[in-house]
Amino acid sequence: MENKTLILLRGLPGSGKSTLAGILAEQGKYPVFSIDSYFTNSKGEYNFDYSQNHLAYKQCEQLTAEAAQQATEKIFVDNTFTLDWEMEPYFKIAQKYNYTIYVLTVEKYHTNKNVHGVSEEQIEKMAAKYKVKLL
């Protein structure tokens, strides 16, 4: 029996999701997909454009599905996932391709700021909507 895992890393901007995903993916051994990738150019510069956000979500889902279709052993997705519906497409991908899915919530216990320019006010709004399912 194959042991394939899809791991969603969720948390507020600046919590360290991308950093942790890179560590868990063993420096590129396994793929990491993120909505942020859509807005990052080849020089590593991040330029968010809200009008393109729906395209970023679709691209992230598509890349994840393609990796799952290829039976990639481990797949990591790092996004805020503040609302449950944002994770639903990944639950469906996991079910379709027989992946065990894990959702890891990354909390901010460090002093680094988010690199995407998300205001503290916006982060507080996101935090108010954020729900963790413990049972």
CSV table of N, CA, C and O in Angstrom, one decimal:
chain,number,residue,atom,x,y,z
A,1,MET,N,0.8,-1.2,0.0
A,1,MET,CA,0.0,0.0,0.0
A,1,MET,C,0.9,1.2,0.0
A,1,MET,O,1.9,1.4,0.8
A,2,GLU,N,0.6,2.2,-0.9
A,2,GLU,CA,1.3,3.4,-0.9
A,2,GLU,C,1.0,4.3,0.3
A,2,GLU,O,-0.1,4.3,0.8
A,3,ASN,N,2.1,5.0,0.7
A,3,ASN,CA,1.9,5.9,1.8
A,3,ASN,C,2.1,7.4,1.3
A,3,ASN,O,3.2,7.9,1.4
A,4,LYS,N,1.1,8.0,0.8
A,4,LYS,CA,1.2,9.3,0.2
A,4,LYS,C,0.5,10.3,1.1
A,4,LYS,O,-0.6,10.0,1.7
A,5,THR,N,1.2,11.4,1.3
A,5,THR,CA,0.6,12.4,2.2
A,5,THR,C,0.5,13.8,1.6
A,5,THR,O,1.4,14.2,0.8
A,6,LEU,N,-0.6,14.5,1.9
A,6,LEU,CA,-0.8,15.9,1.5
A,6,LEU,C,-0.9,16.7,2.8
A,6,LEU,O,-1.7,16.4,3.6
A,7,ILE,N,0.0,17.6,2.9
A,7,ILE,CA,0.1,18.4,4.1
A,7,ILE,C,-0.2,19.8,3.9
A,7,ILE,O,0.5,20.5,3.1
A,8,LEU,N,-1.2,20.3,4.5
A,8,LEU,CA,-1.6,21.7,4.4
A,8,LEU,C,-1.0,22.5,5.6
A,8,LEU,O,-1.3,22.1,6.7
A,9,LEU,N,-0.3,23.5,5.4
A,9,LEU,CA,0.2,24.4,6.4
A,9,LEU,C,-0.6,25.7,6.4
A,9,LEU,O,-0.6,26.3,5.4
A,10,ARG,N,-1.2,25.9,7.5
A,10,ARG,CA,-2.1,27.1,7.6
A,10,ARG,C,-1.7,28.0,8.7
A,10,ARG,O,-1.1,27.6,9.7
A,11,GLY,N,-1.9,29.3,8.5
A,11,GLY,CA,-1.6,30.2,9.6
A,11,GLY,C,-1.7,31.6,9.0
A,11,GLY,O,-1.8,31.9,7.8
A,12,LEU,N,-1.6,32.6,9.9
A,12,LEU,CA,-1.7,34.0,9.5
A,12,LEU,C,-0.4,34.4,8.8
A,12,LEU,O,0.6,33.8,8.9
A,13,PRO,N,-0.5,35.5,8.0
A,13,PRO,CA,0.7,36.0,7.4
A,13,PRO,C,1.8,36.3,8.4
A,13,PRO,O,1.5,36.9,9.4
A,14,GLY,N,3.0,35.8,8.1
A,14,GLY,CA,4.1,36.1,9.0
A,14,GLY,C,4.3,35.0,10.0
A,14,GLY,O,5.2,35.1,10.8
A,15,SER,N,3.5,34.0,10.0
A,15,SER,CA,3.6,32.9,11.0
A,15,SER,C,4.8,32.0,10.8
A,15,SER,O,5.2,31.3,11.7
A,16,GLY,N,5.3,31.9,9.6
A,16,GLY,CA,6.4,31.0,9.2
A,16,GLY,C,6.0,29.8,8.4
A,16,GLY,O,6.7,28.8,8.3
A,17,LYS,N,4.8,29.8,7.8
A,17,LYS,CA,4.3,28.7,7.0
A,17,LYS,C,5.3,28.3,5.9
A,17,LYS,O,5.7,27.2,5.7
A,18,SER,N,5.7,29.3,5.1
A,18,SER,CA,6.6,29.0,4.0
A,18,SER,C,8.0,28.5,4.4
A,18,SER,O,8.5,27.6,3.8
A,19,THR,N,8.5,29.1,5.5
A,19,THR,CA,9.8,28.6,6.1
A,19,THR,C,9.7,27.2,6.5
A,19,THR,O,10.5,26.3,6.2
A,20,LEU,N,8.6,26.9,7.3
A,20,LEU,CA,8.4,25.5,7.8
A,20,LEU,C,8.2,24.5,6.6
A,20,LEU,O,8.7,23.4,6.6
A,21,ALA,N,7.4,25.0,5.6
A,21,ALA,CA,7.2,24.1,4.4
A,21,ALA,C,8.5,23.7,3.8
A,21,ALA,O,8.7,22.6,3.4
A,22,GLY,N,9.4,24.7,3.6
A,22,GLY,CA,10.7,24.4,3.0
A,22,GLY,C,11.5,23.4,3.8
A,22,GLY,O,12.2,22.5,3.3
A,23,ILE,N,11.5,23.5,5.1
A,23,ILE,CA,12.2,22.6,6.0
A,23,ILE,C,11.6,21.2,5.9
A,23,ILE,O,12.3,20.2,5.7
A,24,LEU,N,10.3,21.1,5.9
A,24,LEU,CA,9.6,19.8,5.9
A,24,LEU,C,9.8,19.2,4.5
A,24,LEU,O,9.8,17.9,4.4
A,25,ALA,N,9.9,20.0,3.5
A,25,ALA,CA,10.0,19.5,2.1
A,25,ALA,C,11.5,19.1,1.8
A,25,ALA,O,11.8,18.7,0.7
A,26,GLU,N,12.3,19.1,2.8
A,26,GLU,CA,13.7,18.7,2.7
A,26,GLU,C,14.5,19.4,1.6
A,26,GLU,O,15.0,18.8,0.7
A,27,GLN,N,14.4,20.7,1.6
A,27,GLN,CA,15.1,21.6,0.7
A,27,GLN,C,14.8,21.2,-0.8
A,27,GLN,O,15.7,21.1,-1.6
A,28,GLY,N,13.6,21.0,-1.1
A,28,GLY,CA,13.1,20.8,-2.5
A,28,GLY,C,13.0,19.3,-2.9
A,28,GLY,O,12.6,19.0,-4.0
A,29,LYS,N,13.2,18.4,-2.0
A,29,LYS,CA,12.9,17.0,-2.3
A,29,LYS,C,11.5,16.7,-2.6
A,29,LYS,O,11.1,15.9,-3.5
A,30,TYR,N,10.6,17.5,-1.9
A,30,TYR,CA,9.2,17.3,-2.2
A,30,TYR,C,8.6,18.7,-2.6
A,30,TYR,O,9.2,19.7,-2.2
A,31,PRO,N,7.6,18.7,-3.4
A,31,PRO,CA,7.0,20.0,-3.8
A,31,PRO,C,6.3,20.8,-2.7
A,31,PRO,O,5.7,20.2,-1.9
A,32,VAL,N,6.4,22.1,-2.8
A,32,VAL,CA,5.7,23.0,-2.0
A,32,VAL,C,4.9,24.0,-2.9
A,32,VAL,O,5.5,24.6,-3.7
A,33,PHE,N,3.6,24.0,-2.7
A,33,PHE,CA,2.8,24.9,-3.5
A,33,PHE,C,2.1,25.9,-2.6
A,33,PHE,O,1.8,25.7,-1.5
A,34,SER,N,2.0,27.1,-3.2
A,34,SER,CA,1.5,28.3,-2.4
A,34,SER,C,0.9,29.3,-3.3
A,34,SER,O,1.4,29.5,-4.5
A,35,ILE,N,-0.1,30.0,-2.9
A,35,ILE,CA,-0.7,31.1,-3.6
A,35,ILE,C,0.3,32.2,-3.8
A,35,ILE,O,0.4,32.8,-4.9
A,36,ASP,N,1.2,32.3,-2.9
A,36,ASP,CA,2.3,33.3,-3.0
A,36,ASP,C,3.1,33.1,-4.2
A,36,ASP,O,3.7,34.1,-4.7
A,37,SER,N,3.3,31.9,-4.6
A,37,SER,CA,4.2,31.6,-5.7
A,37,SER,C,3.7,32.3,-7.0
A,37,SER,O,4.5,32.7,-7.8
A,38,TYR,N,2.4,32.4,-7.1
A,38,TYR,CA,1.8,33.1,-8.3
A,38,TYR,C,2.3,34.5,-8.4
A,38,TYR,O,2.4,35.1,-9.5
A,39,PHE,N,2.5,35.2,-7.3
A,39,PHE,CA,2.8,36.6,-7.2
A,39,PHE,C,4.3,36.9,-7.0
A,39,PHE,O,4.7,38.0,-6.9
A,40,THR,N,5.1,35.8,-7.1
A,40,THR,CA,6.5,36.0,-6.9
A,40,THR,C,7.2,35.8,-8.3
A,40,THR,O,7.0,34.7,-8.9
A,41,ASN,N,8.0,36.8,-8.7
A,41,ASN,CA,8.7,36.6,-10.0
A,41,ASN,C,10.0,35.8,-9.9
A,41,ASN,O,10.4,35.4,-8.8
A,42,SER,N,10.7,35.7,-11.0
A,42,SER,CA,11.9,34.8,-11.0
A,42,SER,C,13.0,35.4,-10.2
A,42,SER,O,13.9,34.7,-9.8
A,43,LYS,N,12.9,36.7,-9.8
A,43,LYS,CA,13.9,37.4,-9.0
A,43,LYS,C,13.6,37.2,-7.5
A,43,LYS,O,14.3,37.7,-6.6
A,44,GLY,N,12.5,36.6,-7.2
A,44,GLY,CA,12.0,36.4,-5.8
A,44,GLY,C,11.3,37.6,-5.3
A,44,GLY,O,11.0,37.7,-4.1
A,45,GLU,N,10.9,38.5,-6.1
A,45,GLU,CA,10.1,39.7,-5.7
A,45,GLU,C,8.6,39.4,-5.7
A,45,GLU,O,8.1,38.9,-6.6
A,46,TYR,N,8.0,39.8,-4.6
A,46,TYR,CA,6.6,39.5,-4.4
A,46,TYR,C,5.8,40.7,-4.7
A,46,TYR,O,6.1,41.8,-4.2
A,47,ASN,N,4.8,40.6,-5.6
A,47,ASN,CA,3.9,41.7,-6.0
A,47,ASN,C,2.5,41.2,-6.0
A,47,ASN,O,2.0,40.7,-7.1
A,48,PHE,N,1.8,41.4,-4.9
A,48,PHE,CA,0.4,40.9,-4.8
A,48,PHE,C,-0.6,41.8,-5.6
A,48,PHE,O,-0.5,43.0,-5.5
A,49,ASP,N,-1.5,41.2,-6.3
A,49,ASP,CA,-2.5,41.9,-7.0
A,49,ASP,C,-3.8,41.2,-6.7
A,49,ASP,O,-4.1,40.1,-7.3
A,50,TYR,N,-4.7,41.8,-5.9
A,50,TYR,CA,-5.9,41.1,-5.5
A,50,TYR,C,-6.8,40.7,-6.6
A,50,TYR,O,-7.4,39.7,-6.6
A,51,SER,N,-6.7,41.4,-7.7
A,51,SER,CA,-7.6,41.1,-8.9
A,51,SER,C,-7.2,39.8,-9.5
A,51,SER,O,-7.9,39.2,-10.3
A,52,GLN,N,-6.0,39.3,-9.2
A,52,GLN,CA,-5.5,38.0,-9.7
A,52,GLN,C,-5.6,36.9,-8.7
A,52,GLN,O,-5.2,35.8,-9.0
A,53,ASN,N,-6.1,37.2,-7.5
A,53,ASN,CA,-6.1,36.2,-6.5
A,53,ASN,C,-6.8,34.9,-6.8
A,53,ASN,O,-6.3,33.8,-6.5
A,54,HIS,N,-7.9,35.0,-7.5
A,54,HIS,CA,-8.7,33.8,-7.9
A,54,HIS,C,-7.8,32.9,-8.8
A,54,HIS,O,-7.9,31.7,-8.8
A,55,LEU,N,-7.0,33.5,-9.7
A,55,LEU,CA,-6.1,32.8,-10.5
A,55,LEU,C,-5.0,32.1,-9.7
A,55,LEU,O,-4.6,30.9,-10.1
A,56,ALA,N,-4.5,32.7,-8.7
A,56,ALA,CA,-3.5,32.2,-7.9
A,56,ALA,C,-4.0,30.9,-7.1
A,56,ALA,O,-3.4,29.9,-7.0
A,57,TYR,N,-5.3,31.0,-6.6
A,57,TYR,CA,-5.9,29.9,-6.0
A,57,TYR,C,-6.0,28.7,-6.9
A,57,TYR,O,-5.7,27.6,-6.6
A,58,LYS,N,-6.5,29.0,-8.1
A,58,LYS,CA,-6.7,27.9,-9.1
A,58,LYS,C,-5.3,27.3,-9.5
A,58,LYS,O,-5.3,26.0,-9.6
A,59,GLN,N,-4.3,28.1,-9.7
A,59,GLN,CA,-3.0,27.5,-10.1
A,59,GLN,C,-2.5,26.6,-8.9
A,59,GLN,O,-2.0,25.5,-9.2
A,60,CYS,N,-2.6,27.1,-7.7
A,60,CYS,CA,-2.1,26.3,-6.6
A,60,CYS,C,-2.9,24.9,-6.5
A,60,CYS,O,-2.2,23.9,-6.3
A,61,GLU,N,-4.2,24.9,-6.7
A,61,GLU,CA,-5.0,23.7,-6.7
A,61,GLU,C,-4.5,22.8,-7.8
A,61,GLU,O,-4.4,21.6,-7.7
A,62,GLN,N,-4.4,23.4,-9.0
A,62,GLN,CA,-4.0,22.6,-10.2
A,62,GLN,C,-2.6,22.0,-10.0
A,62,GLN,O,-2.5,20.8,-10.3
A,63,LEU,N,-1.7,22.7,-9.6
A,63,LEU,CA,-0.3,22.1,-9.3
A,63,LEU,C,-0.4,21.0,-8.3
A,63,LEU,O,0.3,20.0,-8.5
A,64,THR,N,-1.2,21.2,-7.3
A,64,THR,CA,-1.3,20.2,-6.3
A,64,THR,C,-1.9,18.9,-6.9
A,64,THR,O,-1.5,17.8,-6.6
A,65,ALA,N,-3.0,19.1,-7.7
A,65,ALA,CA,-3.7,17.9,-8.3
A,65,ALA,C,-2.7,17.2,-9.3
A,65,ALA,O,-2.7,16.0,-9.3
A,66,GLU,N,-1.9,18.0,-10.0
A,66,GLU,CA,-1.0,17.3,-10.9
A,66,GLU,C,0.1,16.5,-10.2
A,66,GLU,O,0.4,15.4,-10.6
A,67,ALA,N,0.6,17.0,-9.1
A,67,ALA,CA,1.5,16.3,-8.3
A,67,ALA,C,0.9,15.0,-7.7
A,67,ALA,O,1.5,14.0,-7.7
A,68,ALA,N,-0.3,15.2,-7.3
A,68,ALA,CA,-1.1,14.0,-6.7
A,68,ALA,C,-1.3,12.9,-7.8
A,68,ALA,O,-1.2,11.7,-7.6
A,69,GLN,N,-1.7,13.4,-9.0
A,69,GLN,CA,-1.9,12.5,-10.1
A,69,GLN,C,-0.6,11.7,-10.4
A,69,GLN,O,-0.7,10.5,-10.8
A,70,GLN,N,0.5,12.3,-10.2
A,70,GLN,CA,1.8,11.6,-10.5
A,70,GLN,C,2.3,10.8,-9.3
A,70,GLN,O,3.3,10.2,-9.3
A,71,ALA,N,1.4,10.7,-8.2
A,71,ALA,CA,1.7,9.9,-7.0
A,71,ALA,C,2.9,10.4,-6.3
A,71,ALA,O,3.6,9.6,-5.7
A,72,THR,N,3.1,11.7,-6.2
A,72,THR,CA,4.2,12.2,-5.5
A,72,THR,C,4.1,11.8,-4.0
A,72,THR,O,3.0,11.9,-3.5
A,73,GLU,N,5.1,11.3,-3.4
A,73,GLU,CA,5.0,10.8,-2.1
A,73,GLU,C,4.5,11.8,-1.0
A,73,GLU,O,3.7,11.4,-0.2
A,74,LYS,N,5.1,13.0,-1.0
A,74,LYS,CA,4.6,14.0,-0.1
A,74,LYS,C,4.4,15.3,-0.9
A,74,LYS,O,5.2,15.7,-1.7
A,75,ILE,N,3.3,16.0,-0.6
A,75,ILE,CA,3.0,17.3,-1.2
A,75,ILE,C,2.7,18.3,0.0
A,75,ILE,O,1.9,17.9,0.8
A,76,PHE,N,3.3,19.4,-0.1
A,76,PHE,CA,3.0,20.5,0.9
A,76,PHE,C,2.4,21.7,0.2
A,76,PHE,O,2.7,22.1,-0.9
A,77,VAL,N,1.4,22.2,0.9
A,77,VAL,CA,0.7,23.4,0.4
A,77,VAL,C,0.7,24.4,1.6
A,77,VAL,O,0.2,24.1,2.7
A,78,ASP,N,1.3,25.6,1.4
A,78,ASP,CA,1.3,26.6,2.4
A,78,ASP,C,0.5,27.8,2.0
A,78,ASP,O,0.8,28.5,1.0
A,79,ASN,N,-0.6,28.0,2.7
A,79,ASN,CA,-1.5,29.2,2.4
A,79,ASN,C,-2.1,29.5,3.8
A,79,ASN,O,-2.0,28.8,4.7
A,80,THR,N,-2.8,30.7,3.8
A,80,THR,CA,-3.4,31.1,5.1
A,80,THR,C,-4.5,30.1,5.5
A,80,THR,O,-4.6,29.8,6.7
A,81,PHE,N,-5.3,29.7,4.6
A,81,PHE,CA,-6.4,28.8,4.9
A,81,PHE,C,-7.2,29.2,6.2
A,81,PHE,O,-7.4,28.4,7.1
A,82,THR,N,-7.5,30.5,6.3
A,82,THR,CA,-8.2,31.0,7.4
A,82,THR,C,-9.7,30.5,7.5
A,82,THR,O,-10.2,30.5,8.6
A,83,LEU,N,-10.2,30.2,6.4
A,83,LEU,CA,-11.6,29.7,6.3
A,83,LEU,C,-11.6,28.3,5.8
A,83,LEU,O,-10.9,27.9,4.9
A,84,ASP,N,-12.5,27.5,6.4
A,84,ASP,CA,-12.6,26.0,6.0
A,84,ASP,C,-12.7,25.8,4.5
A,84,ASP,O,-12.1,24.9,4.0
A,85,TRP,N,-13.6,26.6,3.9
A,85,TRP,CA,-13.9,26.3,2.5
A,85,TRP,C,-12.6,26.4,1.6
A,85,TRP,O,-12.5,25.8,0.5
A,86,GLU,N,-11.6,27.2,2.1
A,86,GLU,CA,-10.4,27.3,1.3
A,86,GLU,C,-9.6,26.0,1.2
A,86,GLU,O,-8.8,25.7,0.3
A,87,MET,N,-9.8,25.1,2.2
A,87,MET,CA,-9.2,23.8,2.2
A,87,MET,C,-9.9,22.7,1.5
A,87,MET,O,-9.3,21.7,1.1
A,88,GLU,N,-11.2,22.9,1.2
A,88,GLU,CA,-12.0,21.9,0.6
A,88,GLU,C,-11.5,21.3,-0.7
A,88,GLU,O,-11.5,20.1,-0.9
A,89,PRO,N,-11.0,22.1,-1.6
A,89,PRO,CA,-10.4,21.5,-2.9
A,89,PRO,C,-9.3,20.5,-2.6
A,89,PRO,O,-9.2,19.5,-3.3
A,90,TYR,N,-8.5,20.8,-1.6
A,90,TYR,CA,-7.4,19.9,-1.2
A,90,TYR,C,-7.9,18.6,-0.6
A,90,TYR,O,-7.3,17.6,-0.8
A,91,PHE,N,-9.0,18.7,0.2
A,91,PHE,CA,-9.6,17.5,0.7
A,91,PHE,C,-10.1,16.6,-0.4
A,91,PHE,O,-9.9,15.4,-0.4
A,92,LYS,N,-10.6,17.2,-1.4
A,92,LYS,CA,-11.1,16.5,-2.6
A,92,LYS,C,-10.0,15.8,-3.4
A,92,LYS,O,-10.1,14.7,-3.8
A,93,ILE,N,-8.9,16.6,-3.5
A,93,ILE,CA,-7.7,16.0,-4.2
A,93,ILE,C,-7.2,14.8,-3.5
A,93,ILE,O,-6.9,13.8,-4.0
A,94,ALA,N,-7.1,15.0,-2.1
A,94,ALA,CA,-6.6,13.9,-1.3
A,94,ALA,C,-7.5,12.6,-1.4
A,94,ALA,O,-6.9,11.5,-1.6
A,95,GLN,N,-8.7,12.8,-1.4
A,95,GLN,CA,-9.7,11.7,-1.6
A,95,GLN,C,-9.5,11.1,-2.9
A,95,GLN,O,-9.5,9.8,-3.1
A,96,LYS,N,-9.5,11.9,-4.0
A,96,LYS,CA,-9.5,11.4,-5.4
A,96,LYS,C,-8.2,10.5,-5.6
A,96,LYS,O,-8.3,9.5,-6.3
A,97,TYR,N,-7.1,11.0,-5.1
A,97,TYR,CA,-5.8,10.3,-5.4
A,97,TYR,C,-5.3,9.5,-4.2
A,97,TYR,O,-4.1,9.1,-4.2
A,98,ASN,N,-6.2,9.2,-3.2
A,98,ASN,CA,-5.8,8.3,-2.1
A,98,ASN,C,-4.6,8.8,-1.3
A,98,ASN,O,-3.7,8.1,-1.0
A,99,TYR,N,-4.7,10.1,-0.9
A,99,TYR,CA,-3.7,10.7,0.0
A,99,TYR,C,-4.2,10.8,1.4
A,99,TYR,O,-5.4,11.1,1.6
A,100,THR,N,-3.4,10.6,2.4
A,100,THR,CA,-3.7,10.9,3.8
A,100,THR,C,-3.4,12.4,3.9
A,100,THR,O,-2.4,12.9,3.4
A,101,ILE,N,-4.4,13.2,4.4
A,101,ILE,CA,-4.2,14.6,4.5
A,101,ILE,C,-4.0,15.0,6.0
A,101,ILE,O,-4.7,14.5,6.9
A,102,TYR,N,-3.1,16.0,6.2
A,102,TYR,CA,-2.8,16.5,7.5
A,102,TYR,C,-2.9,18.0,7.3
A,102,TYR,O,-2.5,18.6,6.3
A,103,VAL,N,-3.5,18.7,8.4
A,103,VAL,CA,-3.6,20.1,8.4
A,103,VAL,C,-2.7,20.6,9.6
A,103,VAL,O,-3.1,20.2,10.7
A,104,LEU,N,-1.7,21.3,9.3
A,104,LEU,CA,-0.8,21.8,10.4
A,104,LEU,C,-1.1,23.3,10.5
A,104,LEU,O,-1.0,24.1,9.6
A,105,THR,N,-1.4,23.8,11.7
A,105,THR,CA,-1.5,25.2,12.0
A,105,THR,C,-0.2,25.7,12.6
A,105,THR,O,0.3,25.2,13.5
A,106,VAL,N,0.3,26.7,11.9
A,106,VAL,CA,1.6,27.3,12.3
A,106,VAL,C,1.3,28.6,13.1
A,106,VAL,O,0.6,29.5,12.6
A,107,GLU,N,1.8,28.7,14.3
A,107,GLU,CA,1.6,29.8,15.1
A,107,GLU,C,2.8,30.7,15.2
A,107,GLU,O,3.9,30.2,15.0
A,108,LYS,N,2.6,31.9,15.4
A,108,LYS,CA,3.8,32.9,15.4
A,108,LYS,C,4.3,33.0,16.8
A,108,LYS,O,3.7,33.7,17.6
A,109,TYR,N,5.5,32.4,17.1
A,109,TYR,CA,6.1,32.6,18.3
A,109,TYR,C,7.5,33.2,18.1
A,109,TYR,O,8.4,33.0,18.9
A,110,HIS,N,7.7,33.9,17.0
A,110,HIS,CA,8.9,34.6,16.7
A,110,HIS,C,8.7,36.0,16.5
A,110,HIS,O,7.5,36.5,16.5
A,111,THR,N,9.7,36.8,16.3
A,111,THR,CA,9.5,38.3,16.1
A,111,THR,C,9.6,38.7,14.7
A,111,THR,O,9.5,39.9,14.4
A,112,ASN,N,9.7,37.8,13.7
A,112,ASN,CA,9.7,38.2,12.3
A,112,ASN,C,8.4,38.8,11.9
A,112,ASN,O,7.3,38.4,12.4
A,113,LYS,N,8.4,39.7,10.9
A,113,LYS,CA,7.2,40.3,10.4
A,113,LYS,C,6.8,39.6,9.1
A,113,LYS,O,7.7,38.9,8.5
A,114,ASN,N,5.6,39.7,8.6
A,114,ASN,CA,5.2,39.1,7.3
A,114,ASN,C,5.9,39.9,6.2
A,114,ASN,O,6.1,41.1,6.3
A,115,VAL,N,6.4,39.2,5.2
A,115,VAL,CA,7.1,39.8,4.1
A,115,VAL,C,6.2,40.3,3.0
A,115,VAL,O,6.7,40.8,2.0
A,116,HIS,N,4.9,40.2,3.2
A,116,HIS,CA,4.0,40.5,2.1
A,116,HIS,C,3.3,41.8,2.3
A,116,HIS,O,2.4,42.2,1.5
A,117,GLY,N,3.7,42.6,3.3
A,117,GLY,CA,3.1,43.9,3.5
A,117,GLY,C,1.6,43.9,4.0
A,117,GLY,O,0.9,44.8,3.8
A,118,VAL,N,1.2,42.8,4.6
A,118,VAL,CA,-0.2,42.7,5.1
A,118,VAL,C,-0.2,43.5,6.4
A,118,VAL,O,0.6,43.3,7.3
A,119,SER,N,-1.1,44.4,6.5
A,119,SER,CA,-1.2,45.3,7.6
A,119,SER,C,-1.6,44.6,8.9
A,119,SER,O,-2.3,43.5,8.8
A,120,GLU,N,-1.3,45.1,10.0
A,120,GLU,CA,-1.7,44.5,11.3
A,120,GLU,C,-3.2,44.5,11.4
A,120,GLU,O,-3.8,43.5,11.9
A,121,GLU,N,-3.8,45.5,10.9
A,121,GLU,CA,-5.3,45.6,10.9
A,121,GLU,C,-5.9,44.4,10.1
A,121,GLU,O,-6.8,43.8,10.6
A,122,GLN,N,-5.4,44.1,9.0
A,122,GLN,CA,-5.9,43.0,8.1
A,122,GLN,C,-5.6,41.7,8.8
A,122,GLN,O,-6.4,40.8,8.8
A,123,ILE,N,-4.4,41.5,9.4
A,123,ILE,CA,-4.1,40.3,10.1
A,123,ILE,C,-5.1,40.1,11.2
A,123,ILE,O,-5.5,38.9,11.5
A,124,GLU,N,-5.4,41.1,12.0
A,124,GLU,CA,-6.4,41.0,13.1
A,124,GLU,C,-7.7,40.6,12.6
A,124,GLU,O,-8.4,39.8,13.2
A,125,LYS,N,-8.2,41.1,11.4
A,125,LYS,CA,-9.4,40.7,10.8
A,125,LYS,C,-9.4,39.2,10.4
A,125,LYS,O,-10.4,38.5,10.7
A,126,MET,N,-8.3,38.8,9.9
A,126,MET,CA,-8.1,37.4,9.5
A,126,MET,C,-8.2,36.5,10.8
A,126,MET,O,-8.8,35.4,10.8
A,127,ALA,N,-7.5,36.9,11.8
A,127,ALA,CA,-7.4,36.2,13.0
A,127,ALA,C,-8.8,36.0,13.6
A,127,ALA,O,-9.1,34.9,14.2
A,128,ALA,N,-9.7,37.0,13.5
A,128,ALA,CA,-11.0,37.0,14.1
A,128,ALA,C,-11.9,35.9,13.4
A,128,ALA,O,-12.8,35.3,14.0
A,129,LYS,N,-11.6,35.6,12.1
A,129,LYS,CA,-12.3,34.6,11.4
A,129,LYS,C,-11.7,33.2,11.5
A,129,LYS,O,-12.3,32.2,11.1
A,130,TYR,N,-10.5,33.1,11.9
A,130,TYR,CA,-9.7,31.9,12.0
A,130,TYR,C,-10.3,30.9,13.0
A,130,TYR,O,-10.5,31.2,14.1
A,131,LYS,N,-10.5,29.7,12.5
A,131,LYS,CA,-11.0,28.6,13.4
A,131,LYS,C,-10.1,27.4,13.3
A,131,LYS,O,-9.6,27.1,12.2
A,132,VAL,N,-9.9,26.8,14.4
A,132,VAL,CA,-9.1,25.6,14.5
A,132,VAL,C,-10.0,24.4,14.9
A,132,VAL,O,-10.7,24.6,15.9
A,133,LYS,N,-9.9,23.4,14.2
A,133,LYS,CA,-10.8,22.2,14.5
A,133,LYS,C,-9.9,21.2,15.2
A,133,LYS,O,-9.0,20.6,14.7
A,134,LEU,N,-10.2,21.1,16.5
A,134,LEU,CA,-9.4,20.2,17.4
A,134,LEU,C,-10.0,18.8,17.5
A,134,LEU,O,-9.3,17.9,17.8
A,135,LEU,N,-11.3,18.7,17.3
A,135,LEU,CA,-12.0,17.4,17.3
A,135,LEU,C,-12.7,17.1,16.1
A,135,LEU,O,-13.2,17.9,15.4
